[in-house]
mmCIF file of C-alpha atoms and ligand atoms in Angstrom:
data_model
loop_
_atom_site.group_PDB
_atom_site.id
_atom_site.type_symbol
_atom_site.label_atom_id
_atom_site.label_comp_id
_atom_site.label_asym_id
_atom_site.label_seq_id
_atom_site.Cartn_x
_atom_site.Cartn_y
_atom_site.Cartn_z
ATOM 1 C CA MET E 1 23.724 16.968 -7.794
ATOM 2 C CA ALA E 2 20.738 19.326 -7.420
ATOM 3 C CA SER E 3 17.304 18.778 -5.893
ATOM 4 C CA PRO E 4 14.326 18.737 -8.290
ATOM 5 C CA ASP E 5 12.117 21.853 -8.532
ATOM 6 C CA ALA E 6 8.329 21.739 -9.002
ATOM 7 C CA ALA E 7 8.502 21.215 -12.791
ATOM 8 C CA ALA E 8 11.065 18.469 -12.346
ATOM 9 C CA LEU E 9 8.784 16.697 -9.849
ATOM 10 C CA GLY E 10 6.157 16.507 -12.619
ATOM 11 C CA ASP E 11 8.723 15.125 -15.078
ATOM 12 C CA LEU E 12 9.803 12.453 -12.599
ATOM 13 C CA ALA E 13 6.161 11.513 -11.909
ATOM 14 C CA ARG E 14 5.684 11.100 -15.689
ATOM 15 C CA GLU E 15 8.851 8.993 -15.944
ATOM 16 C CA LEU E 16 7.535 6.601 -13.288
ATOM 17 C CA SER E 17 4.099 6.514 -14.876
ATOM 18 C CA SER E 18 5.587 5.672 -18.304
ATOM 19 C CA ALA E 19 7.658 2.886 -16.736
ATOM 20 C CA ALA E 20 4.477 1.426 -15.215
ATOM 21 C CA ALA E 21 2.558 1.751 -18.485
ATOM 22 C CA ALA E 22 5.339 0.119 -20.501
ATOM 23 C CA GLY E 23 6.057 -2.532 -17.872
ATOM 24 C CA ARG E 24 9.749 -1.597 -17.963
ATOM 25 C CA ALA E 25 11.961 -0.936 -14.962
ATOM 26 C CA ILE E 26 13.966 2.280 -14.644
ATOM 27 C CA GLU E 27 17.003 3.374 -12.655
ATOM 28 C CA GLN E 28 16.401 4.642 -9.126
ATOM 29 C CA LEU E 29 15.656 8.376 -9.205
ATOM 30 C CA SER E 30 18.025 9.001 -6.287
ATOM 31 C CA ARG E 31 20.998 7.867 -8.411
ATOM 32 C CA GLN E 32 20.798 11.037 -10.528
ATOM 33 C CA ARG E 33 19.662 13.688 -8.074
ATOM 34 C CA ILE E 34 19.232 14.500 -4.415
ATOM 35 C CA LEU E 35 15.773 13.353 -3.437
ATOM 36 C CA SER E 36 14.343 14.463 -0.094
ATOM 37 C CA LEU E 37 11.423 12.614 1.431
ATOM 38 C CA THR E 38 9.302 15.737 0.895
ATOM 39 C CA SER E 39 10.190 15.856 -2.831
ATOM 40 C CA ALA E 40 9.517 12.122 -3.059
ATOM 41 C CA TYR E 41 5.989 12.575 -1.639
ATOM 42 C CA GLY E 42 5.604 15.522 -4.030
ATOM 43 C CA ILE E 43 6.346 13.217 -7.001
ATOM 44 C CA GLN E 44 3.952 10.606 -5.624
ATOM 45 C CA LEU E 45 1.121 13.137 -5.200
ATOM 46 C CA VAL E 46 1.662 14.675 -8.657
ATOM 47 C CA GLY E 47 1.486 11.142 -10.093
ATOM 48 C CA ALA E 48 -1.783 10.447 -8.258
ATOM 49 C CA ARG E 49 -3.201 13.768 -9.486
ATOM 50 C CA MET E 50 -2.231 12.971 -13.071
ATOM 51 C CA ARG E 51 -4.007 9.607 -12.826
ATOM 52 C CA ALA E 52 -7.100 11.292 -11.345
ATOM 53 C CA GLU E 53 -7.128 13.847 -14.171
ATOM 54 C CA ALA E 54 -6.971 10.957 -16.631
ATOM 55 C CA GLY E 55 -10.107 9.435 -15.036
ATOM 56 C CA ASP E 56 -8.479 7.169 -12.446
ATOM 57 C CA PRO E 57 -9.343 8.724 -9.059
ATOM 58 C CA PRO E 58 -7.924 7.733 -5.670
ATOM 59 C CA VAL E 59 -10.024 5.237 -3.716
ATOM 60 C CA GLY E 60 -7.901 5.098 -0.585
ATOM 61 C CA LEU E 61 -4.459 5.061 0.975
ATOM 62 C CA LYS E 62 -1.947 2.351 1.813
ATOM 63 C CA LEU E 63 0.846 1.971 4.297
ATOM 64 C CA GLY E 64 4.118 0.249 3.583
ATOM 65 C CA PHE E 65 6.804 -1.244 5.812
ATOM 66 C CA THR E 66 4.498 -1.609 8.794
ATOM 67 C CA SER E 67 5.874 -5.110 9.267
ATOM 68 C CA ARG E 68 9.410 -5.571 10.551
ATOM 69 C CA GLU E 69 9.854 -8.584 8.276
ATOM 70 C CA LYS E 70 8.943 -6.505 5.213
ATOM 71 C CA ALA E 71 11.110 -3.580 6.225
ATOM 72 C CA ALA E 72 14.050 -5.957 6.713
ATOM 73 C CA GLN E 73 13.332 -7.618 3.342
ATOM 74 C CA MET E 74 13.627 -4.238 1.602
ATOM 75 C CA GLY E 75 16.333 -2.745 3.848
ATOM 76 C CA VAL E 76 14.334 0.286 5.026
ATOM 77 C CA ARG E 77 13.144 1.522 8.406
ATOM 78 C CA ASP E 78 10.301 4.024 8.156
ATOM 79 C CA VAL E 79 6.606 3.514 7.546
ATOM 80 C CA ILE E 80 5.486 5.039 4.227
ATOM 81 C CA LEU E 81 2.154 6.155 2.756
ATOM 82 C CA GLY E 82 0.875 5.653 -0.794
ATOM 83 C CA VAL E 83 -2.251 6.289 -2.844
ATOM 84 C CA LEU E 84 -4.618 3.548 -4.040
ATOM 85 C CA SER E 85 -6.044 4.431 -7.438
ATOM 86 C CA ALA E 86 -9.354 3.002 -8.702
ATOM 87 C CA SER E 87 -7.779 1.117 -11.607
ATOM 88 C CA ALA E 88 -5.549 -0.826 -9.188
ATOM 89 C CA GLN E 89 -8.504 -2.589 -7.567
ATOM 90 C CA VAL E 90 -9.269 -6.146 -8.636
ATOM 91 C CA SER E 91 -12.455 -7.888 -7.494
ATOM 92 C CA ASP E 92 -12.231 -10.751 -5.027
ATOM 93 C CA GLY E 93 -11.867 -13.987 -7.014
ATOM 94 C CA ALA E 94 -11.197 -12.186 -10.291
ATOM 95 C CA ALA E 95 -8.467 -12.635 -12.871
ATOM 96 C CA LEU E 96 -5.363 -10.522 -12.414
ATOM 97 C CA PRO E 97 -3.275 -10.332 -15.601
ATOM 98 C CA LEU E 98 0.461 -10.028 -14.859
ATOM 99 C CA ARG E 99 1.432 -9.207 -18.450
ATOM 100 C CA THR E 100 1.752 -5.472 -17.897
ATOM 101 C CA LEU E 101 3.641 -5.787 -14.602
ATOM 102 C CA ILE E 102 7.430 -5.837 -14.225
ATOM 103 C CA HIS E 103 8.286 -8.143 -11.315
ATOM 104 C CA PRO E 104 5.105 -8.408 -9.219
ATOM 105 C CA ARG E 105 5.054 -9.638 -5.635
ATOM 106 C CA VAL E 106 2.066 -10.305 -3.406
ATOM 107 C CA GLU E 107 1.523 -9.753 0.294
ATOM 108 C CA PRO E 108 -1.386 -10.467 2.663
ATOM 109 C CA GLU E 109 -2.842 -7.403 4.349
ATOM 110 C CA ALA E 110 -5.777 -6.107 6.370
ATOM 111 C CA ALA E 111 -8.020 -3.383 4.925
ATOM 112 C CA PHE E 112 -10.170 -0.816 6.724
ATOM 113 C CA LEU E 113 -13.164 0.991 5.286
ATOM 114 C CA LEU E 114 -13.693 4.637 6.198
ATOM 115 C CA ARG E 115 -17.012 6.404 6.677
ATOM 116 C CA GLU E 116 -18.199 8.901 4.065
ATOM 117 C CA ASP E 117 -17.404 11.789 6.424
ATOM 118 C CA ALA E 118 -13.785 10.673 6.967
ATOM 119 C CA ALA E 119 -12.690 13.363 4.517
ATOM 120 C CA THR E 120 -13.789 15.950 7.105
ATOM 121 C CA ALA E 121 -11.440 14.587 9.816
ATOM 122 C CA ASP E 122 -8.927 17.186 10.991
ATOM 123 C CA LEU E 123 -5.662 15.394 10.233
ATOM 124 C CA SER E 124 -3.598 18.183 11.780
ATOM 125 C CA ASP E 125 -5.186 17.540 15.185
ATOM 126 C CA GLU E 126 -3.098 14.906 16.955
ATOM 127 C CA THR E 127 -6.098 13.894 19.020
ATOM 128 C CA THR E 128 -8.031 12.942 15.860
ATOM 129 C CA ASP E 129 -8.437 9.175 15.969
ATOM 130 C CA LEU E 130 -9.135 7.705 12.539
ATOM 131 C CA LEU E 131 -10.432 4.619 14.287
ATOM 132 C CA ASP E 132 -13.566 6.696 14.939
ATOM 133 C CA TYR E 133 -14.076 6.849 11.174
ATOM 134 C CA VAL E 134 -13.560 3.151 10.423
ATOM 135 C CA THR E 135 -16.673 1.052 9.907
ATOM 136 C CA HIS E 136 -15.419 -2.243 8.468
ATOM 137 C CA ILE E 137 -12.409 -4.529 8.189
ATOM 138 C CA ALA E 138 -11.603 -7.086 5.496
ATOM 139 C CA PRO E 139 -8.820 -9.426 4.441
ATOM 140 C CA ALA E 140 -6.859 -7.956 1.553
ATOM 141 C CA LEU E 141 -3.971 -8.747 -0.704
ATOM 142 C CA GLU E 142 -1.686 -6.267 -2.321
ATOM 143 C CA VAL E 143 0.366 -6.792 -5.455
ATOM 144 C CA ILE E 144 3.403 -4.546 -5.387
ATOM 145 C CA ASP E 145 5.563 -3.955 -8.446
ATOM 146 C CA SER E 146 8.488 -1.610 -8.068
ATOM 147 C CA ARG E 147 9.138 0.459 -11.149
ATOM 148 C CA TYR E 148 12.860 0.258 -10.259
ATOM 149 C CA ARG E 149 15.300 -2.267 -11.605
ATOM 150 C CA ASP E 150 15.880 -5.309 -9.387
ATOM 151 C CA PHE E 151 13.094 -4.173 -7.015
ATOM 152 C CA SER E 152 15.736 -2.148 -5.272
ATOM 153 C CA PHE E 153 15.402 1.402 -3.938
ATOM 154 C CA SER E 154 15.983 3.930 -1.179
ATOM 155 C CA LEU E 155 13.112 5.062 1.039
ATOM 156 C CA GLU E 156 12.760 8.238 -1.072
ATOM 157 C CA ASP E 157 12.742 6.250 -4.325
ATOM 158 C CA VAL E 158 9.977 3.923 -3.178
ATOM 159 C CA VAL E 159 7.888 6.840 -1.875
ATOM 160 C CA ALA E 160 8.181 8.630 -5.238
ATOM 161 C CA ASP E 161 7.129 5.352 -6.889
ATOM 162 C CA ASN E 162 3.869 5.394 -4.904
ATOM 163 C CA THR E 163 5.218 2.734 -2.508
ATOM 164 C CA SER E 164 5.336 0.154 -5.357
ATOM 165 C CA ALA E 165 1.499 0.070 -5.392
ATOM 166 C CA ALA E 166 0.250 -1.901 -8.397
ATOM 167 C CA ARG E 167 -2.934 -3.909 -7.689
ATOM 168 C CA PHE E 168 -5.019 -4.847 -4.654
ATOM 169 C CA ALA E 169 -8.058 -6.928 -3.819
ATOM 170 C CA VAL E 170 -10.303 -6.746 -0.780
ATOM 171 C CA GLY E 171 -12.452 -9.590 0.588
ATOM 172 C CA ARG E 172 -15.842 -9.339 2.271
ATOM 173 C CA TRP E 173 -16.154 -6.389 4.665
ATOM 174 C CA LEU E 174 -17.069 -7.248 8.271
ATOM 175 C CA GLU E 175 -18.297 -4.696 10.758
ATOM 176 C CA LEU E 176 -15.249 -3.673 12.803
ATOM 177 C CA GLY E 177 -17.170 -3.377 16.088
ATOM 178 C CA ALA E 178 -18.505 -6.903 15.796
ATOM 179 C CA VAL E 179 -15.073 -8.328 15.005
ATOM 180 C CA ARG E 180 -13.433 -6.469 17.906
ATOM 181 C CA ALA E 181 -16.106 -7.720 20.301
ATOM 182 C CA SER E 182 -15.026 -11.317 19.712
ATOM 183 C CA ARG E 183 -11.399 -11.137 18.540
ATOM 184 C CA ASP E 184 -8.108 -9.545 19.479
ATOM 185 C CA LEU E 185 -7.157 -7.851 16.223
ATOM 186 C CA ALA E 186 -3.472 -8.018 17.137
ATOM 187 C CA ARG E 187 -3.394 -11.810 17.340
ATOM 188 C CA LEU E 188 -4.984 -13.256 14.243
ATOM 189 C CA ALA E 189 -3.098 -15.725 12.082
ATOM 190 C CA VAL E 190 -2.418 -14.570 8.531
ATOM 191 C CA ARG E 191 -1.712 -16.980 5.666
ATOM 192 C CA LEU E 192 -0.807 -16.486 2.023
ATOM 193 C CA GLU E 193 -1.406 -19.495 -0.224
ATOM 194 C CA VAL E 194 -0.489 -20.156 -3.823
ATOM 195 C CA ASP E 195 -2.324 -23.077 -5.444
ATOM 196 C CA GLY E 196 -3.239 -24.407 -2.000
ATOM 197 C CA THR E 197 0.285 -24.273 -0.525
ATOM 198 C CA ALA E 198 1.124 -21.801 2.245
ATOM 199 C CA VAL E 199 3.964 -19.579 0.979
ATOM 200 C CA ALA E 200 3.986 -17.058 3.851
ATOM 201 C CA THR E 201 2.479 -17.068 7.323
ATOM 202 C CA GLY E 202 2.354 -14.451 10.038
ATOM 203 C CA SER E 203 0.065 -12.632 12.395
ATOM 204 C CA THR E 204 -1.898 -9.394 12.305
ATOM 205 C CA GLY E 205 0.383 -8.443 15.202
ATOM 206 C CA ASN E 206 3.202 -8.122 12.630
ATOM 207 C CA ILE E 207 1.458 -4.956 11.385
ATOM 208 C CA LEU E 208 2.879 -2.347 13.820
ATOM 209 C CA GLY E 209 2.085 -4.660 16.721
ATOM 210 C CA ASP E 210 -1.635 -4.130 16.051
ATOM 211 C CA PRO E 211 -3.164 -3.207 12.664
ATOM 212 C CA LEU E 212 -5.262 -0.524 14.377
ATOM 213 C CA ARG E 213 -2.001 1.393 14.891
ATOM 214 C CA ALA E 214 -1.888 1.811 11.124
ATOM 215 C CA LEU E 215 -4.631 4.408 11.497
ATOM 216 C CA ALA E 216 -2.488 6.718 13.611
ATOM 217 C CA ALA E 217 0.356 6.350 11.103
ATOM 218 C CA VAL E 218 -1.996 7.266 8.253
ATOM 219 C CA ARG E 219 -3.152 10.401 10.077
ATOM 220 C CA ARG E 220 0.385 11.483 10.830
ATOM 221 C CA LEU E 221 1.831 10.878 7.357
ATOM 222 C CA ALA E 222 -1.240 12.174 5.477
ATOM 223 C CA ASN E 223 -1.101 15.385 7.498
ATOM 224 C CA ARG E 224 2.615 15.762 7.035
ATOM 225 C CA TYR E 225 2.808 15.163 3.303
ATOM 226 C CA GLY E 226 -0.579 16.425 2.116
ATOM 227 C CA HIS E 227 -2.623 13.311 1.328
ATOM 228 C CA ALA E 228 -6.416 13.573 1.512
ATOM 229 C CA LEU E 229 -8.706 10.932 2.937
ATOM 230 C CA THR E 230 -11.211 9.659 0.384
ATOM 231 C CA PRO E 231 -14.840 9.611 1.559
ATOM 232 C CA GLY E 232 -15.768 5.952 1.981
ATOM 233 C CA GLY E 233 -12.150 5.134 1.166
ATOM 234 C CA ILE E 234 -10.060 2.054 1.771
ATOM 235 C CA ILE E 235 -6.957 1.884 3.933
ATOM 236 C CA LEU E 236 -4.499 -0.956 3.397
ATOM 237 C CA ALA E 237 -2.730 -1.366 6.723
ATOM 238 C CA GLY E 238 0.428 -2.983 5.298
ATOM 239 C CA ALA E 239 1.770 -6.477 4.835
ATOM 240 C CA ALA E 240 1.764 -9.036 7.628
ATOM 241 C CA THR E 241 4.561 -11.071 6.025
ATOM 242 C CA ALA E 242 7.385 -10.609 3.548
ATOM 243 C CA ALA E 243 6.239 -10.277 -0.087
ATOM 244 C CA VAL E 244 6.261 -13.310 -2.367
ATOM 245 C CA PRO E 245 7.028 -13.213 -6.140
ATOM 246 C CA LEU E 246 3.934 -13.840 -8.263
ATOM 247 C CA ARG E 247 3.775 -16.200 -11.223
ATOM 248 C CA ALA E 248 1.131 -16.421 -13.932
ATOM 249 C CA GLY E 249 -1.508 -19.134 -13.875
ATOM 250 C CA THR E 250 -1.862 -19.452 -10.105
ATOM 251 C CA ASN E 251 -4.620 -19.073 -7.546
ATOM 252 C CA VAL E 252 -3.527 -16.757 -4.729
ATOM 253 C CA VAL E 253 -5.428 -16.625 -1.439
ATOM 254 C CA ALA E 254 -4.824 -14.393 1.590
ATOM 255 C CA THR E 255 -6.588 -15.369 4.799
ATOM 256 C CA ILE E 256 -6.944 -13.675 8.167
ATOM 257 C CA GLU E 257 -8.135 -16.018 10.879
ATOM 258 C CA GLY E 258 -11.728 -15.227 11.854
ATOM 259 C CA ILE E 259 -12.068 -12.487 9.246
ATOM 260 C CA GLY E 260 -11.983 -14.345 5.975
ATOM 261 C CA SER E 261 -10.154 -14.773 2.699
ATOM 262 C CA VAL E 262 -9.618 -12.938 -0.535
ATOM 263 C CA SER E 263 -8.294 -14.414 -3.760
ATOM 264 C CA VAL E 264 -7.176 -13.608 -7.266
ATOM 265 C CA ARG E 265 -6.221 -15.787 -10.238
ATOM 266 C CA THR E 266 -3.086 -14.598 -11.944
ATOM 267 C CA GLY E 267 -3.083 -14.664 -15.745
HETATM 268 C C1 OOG U 301 7.132 -1.108 -0.847
HETATM 269 C C2 OOG U 301 5.716 -1.392 -0.448
HETATM 270 C C3 OOG U 301 5.584 -1.989 0.929
HETATM 271 C C4 OOG U 301 3.939 -3.082 2.519
HETATM 272 O O1 OOG U 301 2.806 -3.554 2.687
HETATM 273 O O2 OOG U 301 4.829 -3.170 3.352
HETATM 274 C C5 OOG U 301 4.204 -2.409 1.223
HETATM 275 C C6 OOG U 301 7.864 -2.316 -1.360
HETATM 276 O O3 OOG U 301 8.177 -3.233 -0.600
HETATM 277 O O4 OOG U 301 8.173 -2.341 -2.559
HETATM 278 O O5 OOG U 301 3.282 -2.247 0.450
HETATM 279 MG MG1 MG U 302 1.616 -3.561 0.936
#
C-alpha cells in the first residue's frame, strides 16, 4: 500500500464530498492506502477549500474527542480539529432536514466567538492565548454524520472526513467576561433533550476538564496542520457527552446551565 500524493489527496477529498452530497456511506479510506495524520488533514483542508471555492466559506473551527466519553464511544484517543463551513450552520429553533444525511448523531457543545482580529493571532507562538481573542460563549449543538459505513473509522479517516462535521446550531451569545465573573465554566451541567426527555447529561468539565482548554488545543492543531482562524469565527469546543442518534420529526434541545439553550427541529 502506498501513501497518497497531492493529486490523490484532492481525489479523496472529492470522494468524501460526493458521499456527503449523495448521502451514501463509503469504505474507510485507510482500508485501501496508508493514511498519515498529515495526509488526512491535507484531505480535510482540500475539501474545505473546494467548498469555499464553490461559495461555501469557512465560518469557524471545531474540535472533536475533547470528551473522554466521546473518545471512548468512538475508540480513539487524540483531540482532532475540523472546519465549520457556512452551509452547515442552522439557525437556533430552525428546521433541520435529515433527508440528505447518512446516519446523523447529535451532541451538546459549547461555542466561542472570536474577535475580528483573531485571524492576526500568531498561532506558531506557544504563548499566544486564543482566550484573549474570545468575546462570547453560547450553547451549541453539533450534528455529526460520518461519511464512513457504520460510523466507524480510524483517527486518520475521521480527520480526512472533516471530523464528521455535518450541521451545527448556536444559541444566544453571552459575553464571556460576564459569564466567567459569575460562573465556573468547568462546572456547568449540560443536558441534551429530545422531545422533552433528557437523552444525555454531562458537565462542561467533560470538555478537556474545562472548555477554555479547547482554545489551546485549537491553537496547537491549527498551527500544526495549517488551519486559519476566521475573523469573527466560531469555535465549537467539542461534545460534553456521547453522541445520540437523531430521528426525524423531533425537537432537540441542548442546554448549558446558566448559559442557555439552543434547539433544532429535525425534519
Ligand atoms: C467525530 C467528531 C467528534 C466531538 O465533539 O467530539 C466531535 C465523530 O465522533 O464522528 O465532533
Ligand atoms: Mg462535536
